[in-house]
Amino acid sequence: MSGKDTSRQKLQIAIVGSGPSGFYAAEALLRSGRNVSIDMIERLPTPYGLVRSGVAPDHPKLKQSIAVYDGIARDENFSFFGNVAAGRDVSIGELQGTHHAVLLACGAHEDRPLAIPGVGLAGSHSATEFVGWYNGHPDFRDRSFDLSHDVAVVIGQGNVAADVCRILAKPVDDLRESDIAEHALNALAESKIKEVHVVGRRGPAHAKFTAKELRELGGIAGVTAHAKPEECVLNDESRIELEDRANFNAAKNLEHFVKFAEQIETSGRRKIRFRFCLSPTALLGKDRVEAICLVRNRLDGPPFSQKARATDQTETIPCGLVLRSIGYRGVPLCGVPFDDTGGVVPNAAGRVMDGGKRLRGLYVTGWLKRGPTGIIGTNRADSIETVENLLADASEAETKSGVDALRPLLAERGVRWVSFAEWLKIDAAEIERGKKRGKPREKFTRIDEMLDLLAR
Ligand code: NAP
């Protein structure tokens, strides 16, 4: 990336997190024409965040952005520090001391809580755990999911719910040539699940699936998608919402739900059942989940602000697995302001704010900045905005050592960081392991395995 002004000292920038928002920020910095040096710090030895461990294995096209990130990482002004946790191995305050600016791009990896009785029973999990498990994320590889029951219930109707529903419902043979973790493939091969209920607290006009994802759920071989005709009837407010052309995705979703409501029940096929206007109130079971209690909601409020209000009607669905997919929140970082209600770092267009005060040299991007919304590409514009403000504020006049201070600091603490060249070694080994199984890669799912490979 050329045309740089090399007359002044380099701007030393630390980016914390190596998912899409971190890489798009690095790209914007490298393209800015300013003379920058970027140190990207990542807790895992592997880069790419949710593109590696969140995107569903049967959606390989969504992982193509990795080629762009790989190109960015090969820039001579970019260094990757994998296996380094900000807050554990190096503090944000220390990075502020060594770098002109610290850009937080750590995402939102905690689940929004669902505080209902029984939520802690065995068989009740967050979608995060399930997604991390089938994608081979080291934090979740030892989780186990009991797939020996007939019925699973997914709470929430966003694209993460669509992903977990699809992985539960799909014939396992359709996943064999994906990069799904082997332990998950083996467990799914033994799955006895016959029905997946996908429960929304509001109506069919409010499901957050993108229509493409919903259509895919209706087209899985050997699986039928159903909805209840009476739950697909819209109130006047929802009809007004769907008349708005900007809301075309919801209108398309409704078309799919209406089709699903016309499907004839056939025995011997797995079923996905979309349910609406139901909120979970409790999970029942002695030692593990045996049923979920739901309350029927009515919709209340004007178009585009309709809320779910509980009625006195209830329903119980016997089930053996519950996956909660109701969104994410960011995790507070030591020394960084945090908005606990929104689950984000308070900011003004990416500049971190403490009360009304701007914190010098501290920036945020991605889900930690705006909350868990949008697709991978949404992060590009978001990161460009943050980087524009960072560069407007930054001054090369102040001397900062950047990587020359970071390396000795980590070495002194015995931190075994993983460079980008070392990641490429892990990458090549994963691809090689995958070849033997007809998969694009077989991921290493333990950090020790990765470090052992590098020690060889
Ligand atoms: P999401 O799209 O915000 O969906 C969250 C769902 O949970 C909504 O149906 C919401 O209902 C429901 N919910 C929230 N609180 C609830 C509660 N207390 N009780 C019951 N239901 C509740 O979030 P997500 O599915 O986690 O996805 C996060 C982002 O990643 C989205 O932007 C998504 O599009 C993106 N993503 C994209 C892809 C893809 O492109 N293929 C794949 C995965 C994720 P309300 O509407 O009533 O709040």
Tab-separated table of C-alpha atoms in Angstrom, residues 33-250:
chain	number	residue	atom	x	y	z
A	33	GLY	CA	-1.335	7.567	3.262
A	34	ARG	CA	-0.050	8.132	6.799
A	35	ASN	CA	3.081	6.318	7.854
A	36	VAL	CA	1.645	3.746	10.254
A	37	SER	CA	2.842	0.675	12.063
A	38	ILE	CA	0.129	-1.686	13.279
A	39	ASP	CA	0.372	-4.269	16.023
A	40	MET	CA	-2.693	-6.517	16.156
A	41	ILE	CA	-3.186	-8.341	19.440
A	42	GLU	CA	-5.343	-11.456	19.534
A	43	ARG	CA	-6.202	-13.743	22.471
A	44	LEU	CA	-6.126	-16.920	20.338
A	45	PRO	CA	-3.132	-18.097	18.293
A	46	THR	CA	-5.435	-17.904	15.247
A	47	PRO	CA	-6.722	-14.737	13.547
A	48	TYR	CA	-10.080	-13.769	11.959
A	49	GLY	CA	-12.439	-13.865	14.952
A	50	LEU	CA	-16.027	-14.664	14.033
A	51	VAL	CA	-15.157	-15.383	10.406
A	52	ARG	CA	-13.239	-18.410	11.660
A	53	SER	CA	-15.318	-19.352	14.677
A	54	GLY	CA	-18.754	-17.823	14.077
A	55	VAL	CA	-19.611	-18.209	10.393
A	56	ALA	CA	-21.374	-21.530	9.835
A	57	PRO	CA	-19.231	-24.267	8.258
A	58	ASP	CA	-21.771	-24.808	5.470
A	59	HIS	CA	-21.505	-21.137	4.430
A	60	PRO	CA	-17.936	-21.122	3.063
A	61	LYS	CA	-18.570	-18.126	0.773
A	62	LEU	CA	-18.918	-15.914	3.849
A	63	LYS	CA	-15.340	-16.822	4.750
A	64	GLN	CA	-13.924	-15.449	1.503
A	65	SER	CA	-13.124	-12.156	3.241
A	66	ILE	CA	-10.235	-14.047	4.866
A	67	ALA	CA	-8.290	-13.612	1.599
A	68	VAL	CA	-8.541	-9.825	2.076
A	69	TYR	CA	-7.434	-10.048	5.727
A	70	ASP	CA	-4.535	-12.292	4.732
A	71	GLY	CA	-3.347	-9.626	2.277
A	72	ILE	CA	-3.534	-6.937	4.965
A	73	ALA	CA	-1.586	-9.074	7.423
A	74	ARG	CA	1.269	-9.505	4.940
A	75	ASP	CA	1.895	-5.749	4.792
A	76	GLU	CA	5.377	-4.884	6.079
A	77	ASN	CA	3.847	-2.386	8.500
A	78	PHE	CA	1.607	-4.971	10.151
A	79	SER	CA	2.531	-7.366	12.980
A	80	PHE	CA	0.285	-10.059	14.452
A	81	PHE	CA	0.576	-10.993	18.108
A	82	GLY	CA	-1.582	-14.092	18.515
A	83	ASN	CA	-1.981	-15.880	21.860
A	84	VAL	CA	-1.739	-12.525	23.650
A	85	ALA	CA	-4.694	-11.474	25.775
A	86	ALA	CA	-5.175	-7.775	26.434
A	87	GLY	CA	-5.926	-7.442	30.124
A	88	ARG	CA	-3.982	-10.621	30.977
A	89	ASP	CA	-0.644	-10.370	29.162
A	90	VAL	CA	-0.628	-6.644	28.540
A	91	SER	CA	-3.002	-3.990	29.819
A	92	ILE	CA	-4.813	-1.421	27.722
A	93	GLY	CA	-3.028	1.251	29.778
A	94	GLU	CA	0.356	-0.236	28.844
A	95	LEU	CA	-0.608	-0.262	25.164
A	96	GLN	CA	-1.614	3.388	25.484
A	97	GLY	CA	1.879	4.030	26.801
A	98	THR	CA	3.641	2.257	23.948
A	99	HIS	CA	1.362	3.316	21.060
A	100	HIS	CA	-0.101	6.579	19.779
A	101	ALA	CA	-3.551	5.004	19.661
A	102	VAL	CA	-5.244	1.823	20.846
A	103	LEU	CA	-8.179	0.614	18.788
A	104	LEU	CA	-10.496	-1.872	20.482
A	105	ALA	CA	-12.015	-4.387	18.077
A	106	CYS	CA	-12.789	-7.225	20.469
A	107	GLY	CA	-16.386	-7.853	19.382
A	108	ALA	CA	-19.289	-8.867	21.573
A	109	HIS	CA	-18.731	-12.382	22.774
A	110	GLU	CA	-20.962	-12.638	25.805
A	111	ASP	CA	-24.583	-13.809	25.526
A	112	ARG	CA	-27.468	-11.551	26.341
A	113	PRO	CA	-28.791	-13.135	29.521
A	114	LEU	CA	-32.174	-14.872	29.689
A	115	ALA	CA	-33.146	-14.811	33.359
A	116	ILE	CA	-35.783	-17.526	33.665
A	117	PRO	CA	-36.052	-20.391	36.154
A	118	GLY	CA	-34.285	-23.547	34.997
A	119	VAL	CA	-31.969	-21.763	32.560
A	120	GLY	CA	-28.978	-23.423	34.257
A	121	LEU	CA	-30.302	-26.988	33.766
A	122	ALA	CA	-28.254	-29.466	31.743
A	123	GLY	CA	-29.456	-29.357	28.153
A	124	SER	CA	-29.860	-25.554	28.217
A	125	HIS	CA	-27.092	-23.766	26.331
A	126	SER	CA	-26.398	-20.495	24.626
A	127	ALA	CA	-26.106	-20.540	20.850
A	128	THR	CA	-22.601	-19.108	21.391
A	129	GLU	CA	-21.513	-22.365	23.022
A	130	PHE	CA	-23.041	-24.472	20.268
A	131	VAL	CA	-21.578	-22.343	17.470
A	132	GLY	CA	-18.148	-22.298	19.152
A	133	TRP	CA	-18.346	-26.082	19.593
A	134	TYR	CA	-19.166	-26.967	15.993
A	135	ASN	CA	-16.631	-24.414	14.736
A	136	GLY	CA	-13.823	-25.843	16.887
A	137	HIS	CA	-13.250	-22.751	19.072
A	138	PRO	CA	-10.820	-23.789	21.861
A	139	ASP	CA	-13.090	-22.272	24.552
A	140	PHE	CA	-15.972	-24.559	23.582
A	141	ARG	CA	-14.441	-27.702	22.127
A	142	ASP	CA	-15.027	-29.685	25.344
A	143	ARG	CA	-18.706	-28.773	25.661
A	144	SER	CA	-21.150	-31.564	25.002
A	145	PHE	CA	-24.651	-31.348	23.642
A	146	ASP	CA	-27.127	-34.121	24.287
A	147	LEU	CA	-28.641	-34.812	20.888
A	148	SER	CA	-30.376	-38.017	22.013
A	149	HIS	CA	-33.811	-36.396	22.379
A	150	ASP	CA	-36.511	-35.878	19.751
A	151	VAL	CA	-37.076	-32.159	20.198
A	152	ALA	CA	-34.770	-29.132	20.342
A	153	VAL	CA	-35.976	-25.578	20.923
A	154	VAL	CA	-34.089	-22.530	19.655
A	155	ILE	CA	-35.085	-19.243	21.314
A	156	GLY	CA	-34.733	-16.185	19.075
A	157	GLN	CA	-35.237	-15.597	15.368
A	158	GLY	CA	-32.057	-13.959	14.084
A	159	ASN	CA	-29.410	-15.307	11.722
A	160	VAL	CA	-27.529	-17.037	14.535
A	161	ALA	CA	-30.732	-18.941	15.361
A	162	ALA	CA	-30.982	-19.797	11.650
A	163	ASP	CA	-27.402	-21.144	11.696
A	164	VAL	CA	-27.852	-23.351	14.756
A	165	CYS	CA	-31.238	-24.587	13.546
A	166	ARG	CA	-29.734	-25.519	10.158
A	167	ILE	CA	-26.791	-27.362	11.716
A	168	LEU	CA	-29.214	-29.316	13.949
A	169	ALA	CA	-31.615	-30.092	11.108
A	170	LYS	CA	-29.302	-30.753	8.156
A	171	PRO	CA	-28.452	-34.332	7.193
A	172	VAL	CA	-24.956	-34.872	8.546
A	173	ASP	CA	-23.702	-35.998	5.129
A	174	ASP	CA	-24.299	-32.448	3.895
A	175	LEU	CA	-21.744	-31.223	6.437
A	176	ARG	CA	-19.003	-33.773	5.876
A	177	GLU	CA	-17.127	-31.725	3.293
A	178	SER	CA	-17.278	-28.524	5.314
A	179	ASP	CA	-14.725	-27.336	7.886
A	180	ILE	CA	-17.007	-28.320	10.786
A	181	ALA	CA	-14.985	-29.675	13.728
A	182	GLU	CA	-14.681	-33.463	13.666
A	183	HIS	CA	-16.008	-33.853	17.230
A	184	ALA	CA	-19.208	-32.018	16.212
A	185	LEU	CA	-19.587	-34.012	13.021
A	186	ASN	CA	-19.347	-37.262	14.985
A	187	ALA	CA	-21.908	-36.111	17.549
A	188	LEU	CA	-24.318	-34.822	14.878
A	189	ALA	CA	-24.034	-38.156	13.038
A	190	GLU	CA	-25.619	-39.789	16.121
A	191	SER	CA	-28.290	-37.100	16.560
A	192	LYS	CA	-31.827	-38.330	17.240
A	193	ILE	CA	-33.371	-34.897	16.903
A	194	LYS	CA	-36.551	-35.000	14.836
A	195	GLU	CA	-37.941	-31.513	15.418
A	196	VAL	CA	-36.390	-28.094	15.909
A	197	HIS	CA	-38.781	-25.398	17.182
A	198	VAL	CA	-37.595	-21.852	16.499
A	199	VAL	CA	-39.435	-19.509	18.825
A	200	GLY	CA	-39.871	-15.739	18.383
A	201	ARG	CA	-41.257	-13.427	21.029
A	202	ARG	CA	-42.913	-11.210	18.401
A	203	GLY	CA	-44.719	-11.908	15.137
A	204	PRO	CA	-43.681	-13.273	11.735
A	205	ALA	CA	-43.146	-9.705	10.505
A	206	HIS	CA	-40.453	-9.230	13.165
A	207	ALA	CA	-38.222	-12.245	12.606
A	208	LYS	CA	-34.689	-10.950	12.011
A	209	PHE	CA	-33.564	-13.696	9.643
A	210	THR	CA	-32.358	-12.457	6.313
A	211	ALA	CA	-34.818	-13.888	3.790
A	212	LYS	CA	-32.042	-15.847	2.068
A	213	GLU	CA	-31.226	-17.692	5.303
A	214	LEU	CA	-34.898	-18.391	5.923
A	215	ARG	CA	-35.420	-19.708	2.404
A	216	GLU	CA	-32.457	-22.024	2.949
A	217	LEU	CA	-34.119	-23.443	6.064
A	218	GLY	CA	-37.167	-24.240	3.941
A	219	GLY	CA	-35.096	-26.054	1.323
A	220	ILE	CA	-33.021	-28.563	3.290
A	221	ALA	CA	-33.217	-32.041	1.765
A	222	GLY	CA	-35.282	-34.386	3.939
A	223	VAL	CA	-36.499	-31.569	6.194
A	224	THR	CA	-39.871	-29.769	6.181
A	225	ALA	CA	-40.391	-26.276	7.564
A	226	HIS	CA	-43.738	-25.557	9.193
A	227	ALA	CA	-45.538	-22.580	10.688
A	228	LYS	CA	-49.010	-22.329	12.193
A	229	PRO	CA	-51.463	-20.493	9.880
A	230	GLU	CA	-53.090	-18.752	12.849
A	231	GLU	CA	-49.693	-17.407	13.986
A	232	CYS	CA	-49.036	-15.963	10.525
A	233	VAL	CA	-52.069	-13.650	10.663
A	234	LEU	CA	-50.851	-10.062	10.953
A	235	ASN	CA	-52.264	-7.249	13.062
A	236	ASP	CA	-52.855	-3.861	11.386
A	237	GLU	CA	-49.582	-2.396	12.714
A	238	SER	CA	-47.531	-5.248	11.216
A	239	ARG	CA	-49.335	-4.819	7.884
A	240	ILE	CA	-48.339	-1.146	7.854
A	241	GLU	CA	-44.758	-2.148	8.641
A	242	LEU	CA	-44.647	-4.535	5.686
A	243	GLU	CA	-45.973	-1.894	3.300
A	244	ASP	CA	-42.794	0.128	3.885
A	245	ARG	CA	-40.490	-0.689	0.974
A	246	ALA	CA	-37.439	-0.432	3.208
A	247	ASN	CA	-38.851	-3.392	5.112
A	248	PHE	CA	-38.773	-5.696	2.084
A	249	ASN	CA	-36.763	-8.357	3.927
A	250	ALA	CA	-39.565	-8.800	6.472
